Amino acid sequence: IPEDLTAPQLLQRGQSCLDHADYKSAEVYYKTTIDRYGDDTNIYIEAKYELAHLYIKRKNYDKARSALDEILELYDYAPAGSLPAAYKKLAQIEMAKIPD
């Protein structure tokens, strides 16, 4: 993975891989986004959400639940309005897809 890719470029490549059912490569792109840009909480949440979505598609519910729990916990402790609201709602929707 080229070192000069921006977070949006990495996320887009991950999404492209996911769209083509190349789950292994998508996971690598999302994890690379976290490794390189995870200090930015907004980017971290977006990449973590994409990983959770990937895990649900692969029926790896334990990993999905762990990622989604982490996202929702970030919202619990963040000042109101400091994080993108959409990912909280999306995480709640994805969490509801996980079988009991």
PDB file of N, CA and C in Angstrom, residues 55-97:
ATOM      1  N   TYR A  55     -17.110  -7.220   8.848  1.00  0.00           N
ATOM      2  CA  TYR A  55     -17.244  -8.416   9.697  1.00  0.00           C
ATOM      3  C   TYR A  55     -18.670  -8.954   9.685  1.00  0.00           C
ATOM      4  N   ILE A  56     -19.645  -8.073   9.649  1.00  0.00           N
ATOM      5  CA  ILE A  56     -21.031  -8.535   9.576  1.00  0.00           C
ATOM      6  C   ILE A  56     -21.283  -9.244   8.252  1.00  0.00           C
ATOM      7  N   LYS A  57     -20.782  -8.684   7.164  1.00  0.00           N
ATOM      8  CA  LYS A  57     -20.944  -9.333   5.855  1.00  0.00           C
ATOM      9  C   LYS A  57     -20.326 -10.732   5.854  1.00  0.00           C
ATOM     10  N   ARG A  58     -19.242 -10.895   6.614  1.00  0.00           N
ATOM     11  CA  ARG A  58     -18.548 -12.180   6.675  1.00  0.00           C
ATOM     12  C   ARG A  58     -19.095 -13.074   7.791  1.00  0.00           C
ATOM     13  N   LYS A  59     -20.116 -12.591   8.506  1.00  0.00           N
ATOM     14  CA  LYS A  59     -20.736 -13.292   9.616  1.00  0.00           C
ATOM     15  C   LYS A  59     -19.768 -13.556  10.776  1.00  0.00           C
ATOM     16  N   ASN A  60     -18.790 -12.666  10.899  1.00  0.00           N
ATOM     17  CA  ASN A  60     -17.867 -12.722  12.020  1.00  0.00           C
ATOM     18  C   ASN A  60     -18.414 -11.771  13.090  1.00  0.00           C
ATOM     19  N   TYR A  61     -19.452 -12.240  13.763  1.00  0.00           N
ATOM     20  CA  TYR A  61     -20.231 -11.371  14.641  1.00  0.00           C
ATOM     21  C   TYR A  61     -19.475 -10.938  15.897  1.00  0.00           C
ATOM     22  N   ASP A  62     -18.572 -11.765  16.398  1.00  0.00           N
ATOM     23  CA  ASP A  62     -17.820 -11.363  17.592  1.00  0.00           C
ATOM     24  C   ASP A  62     -16.944 -10.154  17.306  1.00  0.00           C
ATOM     25  N   LYS A  63     -16.229 -10.185  16.181  1.00  0.00           N
ATOM     26  CA  LYS A  63     -15.389  -9.045  15.808  1.00  0.00           C
ATOM     27  C   LYS A  63     -16.252  -7.816  15.515  1.00  0.00           C
ATOM     28  N   ALA A  64     -17.383  -8.026  14.859  1.00  0.00           N
ATOM     29  CA  ALA A  64     -18.284  -6.910  14.544  1.00  0.00           C
ATOM     30  C   ALA A  64     -18.792  -6.271  15.833  1.00  0.00           C
ATOM     31  N   ARG A  65     -19.237  -7.103  16.764  1.00  0.00           N
ATOM     32  CA  ARG A  65     -19.760  -6.568  18.028  1.00  0.00           C
ATOM     33  C   ARG A  65     -18.678  -5.787  18.768  1.00  0.00           C
ATOM     34  N   SER A  66     -17.478  -6.308  18.802  1.00  0.00           N
ATOM     35  CA  SER A  66     -16.380  -5.639  19.482  1.00  0.00           C
ATOM     36  C   SER A  66     -16.106  -4.263  18.865  1.00  0.00           C
ATOM     37  N   ALA A  67     -16.045  -4.196  17.531  1.00  0.00           N
ATOM     38  CA  ALA A  67     -15.790  -2.929  16.840  1.00  0.00           C
ATOM     39  C   ALA A  67     -16.924  -1.936  17.082  1.00  0.00           C
ATOM     40  N   LEU A  68     -18.154  -2.411  16.993  1.00  0.00           N
ATOM     41  CA  LEU A  68     -19.306  -1.526  17.186  1.00  0.00           C
ATOM     42  C   LEU A  68     -19.406  -1.046  18.636  1.00  0.00           C
ATOM     43  N   ASP A  69     -19.123  -1.939  19.581  1.00  0.00           N
ATOM     44  CA  ASP A  69     -19.116  -1.530  20.990  1.00  0.00           C
ATOM     45  C   ASP A  69     -18.099  -0.412  21.219  1.00  0.00           C
ATOM     46  N   GLU A  70     -16.940  -0.554  20.595  1.00  0.00           N
ATOM     47  CA  GLU A  70     -15.890   0.458  20.740  1.00  0.00           C
ATOM     48  C   GLU A  70     -16.346   1.801  20.176  1.00  0.00           C
ATOM     49  N   ILE A  71     -16.977   1.768  19.010  1.00  0.00           N
ATOM     50  CA  ILE A  71     -17.480   3.002  18.403  1.00  0.00           C
ATOM     51  C   ILE A  71     -18.509   3.666  19.309  1.00  0.00           C
ATOM     52  N   LEU A  72     -19.472   2.888  19.768  1.00  0.00           N
ATOM     53  CA  LEU A  72     -20.541   3.458  20.590  1.00  0.00           C
ATOM     54  C   LEU A  72     -19.999   3.979  21.922  1.00  0.00           C
ATOM     55  N   GLU A  73     -18.980   3.327  22.450  1.00  0.00           N
ATOM     56  CA  GLU A  73     -18.367   3.802  23.683  1.00  0.00           C
ATOM     57  C   GLU A  73     -17.681   5.154  23.473  1.00  0.00           C
ATOM     58  N   LEU A  74     -17.062   5.334  22.316  1.00  0.00           N
ATOM     59  CA  LEU A  74     -16.451   6.636  22.011  1.00  0.00           C
ATOM     60  C   LEU A  74     -17.503   7.740  22.057  1.00  0.00           C
ATOM     61  N   TYR A  75     -18.691   7.455  21.539  1.00  0.00           N
ATOM     62  CA  TYR A  75     -19.762   8.452  21.559  1.00  0.00           C
ATOM     63  C   TYR A  75     -20.247   8.718  22.980  1.00  0.00           C
ATOM     64  N   ASP A  76     -20.220   7.675  23.832  1.00  0.00           N
ATOM     65  CA  ASP A  76     -20.668   7.847  25.214  1.00  0.00           C
ATOM     66  C   ASP A  76     -19.805   8.850  25.971  1.00  0.00           C
ATOM     67  N   TYR A  77     -18.511   8.898  25.631  1.00  0.00           N
ATOM     68  CA  TYR A  77     -17.585   9.727  26.396  1.00  0.00           C
ATOM     69  C   TYR A  77     -17.161  11.013  25.697  1.00  0.00           C
ATOM     70  N   ALA A  78     -17.542  11.169  24.449  1.00  0.00           N
ATOM     71  CA  ALA A  78     -17.144  12.369  23.700  1.00  0.00           C
ATOM     72  C   ALA A  78     -18.099  13.528  24.005  1.00  0.00           C
ATOM     73  N   PRO A  79     -17.578  14.749  23.989  1.00  0.00           N
ATOM     74  CA  PRO A  79     -18.465  15.908  24.153  1.00  0.00           C
ATOM     75  C   PRO A  79     -19.529  15.926  23.040  1.00  0.00           C
ATOM     76  N   ALA A  80     -20.720  16.327  23.384  1.00  0.00           N
ATOM     77  CA  ALA A  80     -21.822  16.367  22.420  1.00  0.00           C
ATOM     78  C   ALA A  80     -21.425  17.149  21.183  1.00  0.00           C
ATOM     79  N   GLY A  81     -21.695  16.569  20.029  1.00  0.00           N
ATOM     80  CA  GLY A  81     -21.441  17.240  18.764  1.00  0.00           C
ATOM     81  C   GLY A  81     -20.001  17.183  18.278  1.00  0.00           C
ATOM     82  N   SER A  82     -19.122  16.517  19.034  1.00  0.00           N
ATOM     83  CA  SER A  82     -17.717  16.490  18.635  1.00  0.00           C
ATOM     84  C   SER A  82     -17.392  15.367  17.651  1.00  0.00           C
ATOM     85  N   LEU A  83     -18.285  14.415  17.520  1.00  0.00           N
ATOM     86  CA  LEU A  83     -18.088  13.292  16.593  1.00  0.00           C
ATOM     87  C   LEU A  83     -19.202  13.289  15.555  1.00  0.00           C
ATOM     88  N   PRO A  84     -18.931  12.735  14.371  1.00  0.00           N
ATOM     89  CA  PRO A  84     -19.970  12.709  13.329  1.00  0.00           C
ATOM     90  C   PRO A  84     -21.162  11.843  13.761  1.00  0.00           C
ATOM     91  N   ALA A  85     -22.317  12.463  13.845  1.00  0.00           N
ATOM     92  CA  ALA A  85     -23.516  11.781  14.361  1.00  0.00           C
ATOM     93  C   ALA A  85     -23.917  10.571  13.524  1.00  0.00           C
ATOM     94  N   ALA A  86     -23.657  10.618  12.239  1.00  0.00           N
ATOM     95  CA  ALA A  86     -24.103   9.542  11.346  1.00  0.00           C
ATOM     96  C   ALA A  86     -23.539   8.186  11.760  1.00  0.00           C
ATOM     97  N   TYR A  87     -22.279   8.145  12.203  1.00  0.00           N
ATOM     98  CA  TYR A  87     -21.670   6.851  12.521  1.00  0.00           C
ATOM     99  C   TYR A  87     -22.231   6.236  13.799  1.00  0.00           C
ATOM    100  N   LYS A  88     -22.724   7.054  14.703  1.00  0.00           N
ATOM    101  CA  LYS A  88     -23.382   6.497  15.888  1.00  0.00           C
ATOM    102  C   LYS A  88     -24.641   5.762  15.456  1.00  0.00           C
ATOM    103  N   LYS A  89     -25.442   6.416  14.616  1.00  0.00           N
ATOM    104  CA  LYS A  89     -26.676   5.794  14.138  1.00  0.00           C
ATOM    105  C   LYS A  89     -26.365   4.551  13.301  1.00  0.00           C
ATOM    106  N   LEU A  90     -25.385   4.656  12.405  1.00  0.00           N
ATOM    107  CA  LEU A  90     -25.014   3.503  11.575  1.00  0.00           C
ATOM    108  C   LEU A  90     -24.519   2.342  12.436  1.00  0.00           C
ATOM    109  N   ALA A  91     -23.752   2.637  13.472  1.00  0.00           N
ATOM    110  CA  ALA A  91     -23.263   1.584  14.362  1.00  0.00           C
ATOM    111  C   ALA A  91     -24.425   0.901  15.078  1.00  0.00           C
ATOM    112  N   GLN A  92     -25.419   1.691  15.494  1.00  0.00           N
ATOM    113  CA  GLN A  92     -26.598   1.111  16.145  1.00  0.00           C
ATOM    114  C   GLN A  92     -27.372   0.210  15.177  1.00  0.00           C
ATOM    115  N   ILE A  93     -27.482   0.639  13.929  1.00  0.00           N
ATOM    116  CA  ILE A  93     -28.179  -0.164  12.908  1.00  0.00           C
ATOM    117  C   ILE A  93     -27.435  -1.475  12.676  1.00  0.00           C
ATOM    118  N   GLU A  94     -26.107  -1.394  12.538  1.00  0.00           N
ATOM    119  CA  GLU A  94     -25.307  -2.605  12.310  1.00  0.00           C
ATOM    120  C   GLU A  94     -25.385  -3.538  13.517  1.00  0.00           C
ATOM    121  N   MET A  95     -25.365  -2.973  14.716  1.00  0.00           N
ATOM    122  CA  MET A  95     -25.432  -3.788  15.939  1.00  0.00           C
ATOM    123  C   MET A  95     -26.728  -4.591  15.955  1.00  0.00           C
ATOM    124  N   ALA A  96     -27.813  -3.997  15.480  1.00  0.00           N
ATOM    125  CA  ALA A  96     -29.104  -4.680  15.447  1.00  0.00           C
ATOM    126  C   ALA A  96     -29.114  -5.871  14.484  1.00  0.00           C
ATOM    127  N   LYS A  97     -28.175  -5.910  13.556  1.00  0.00           N
ATOM    128  CA  LYS A  97     -28.093  -7.024  12.591  1.00  0.00           C
ATOM    129  C   LYS A  97     -27.410  -8.259  13.170  1.00  0.00           C
TER     130      LYS A  97
END
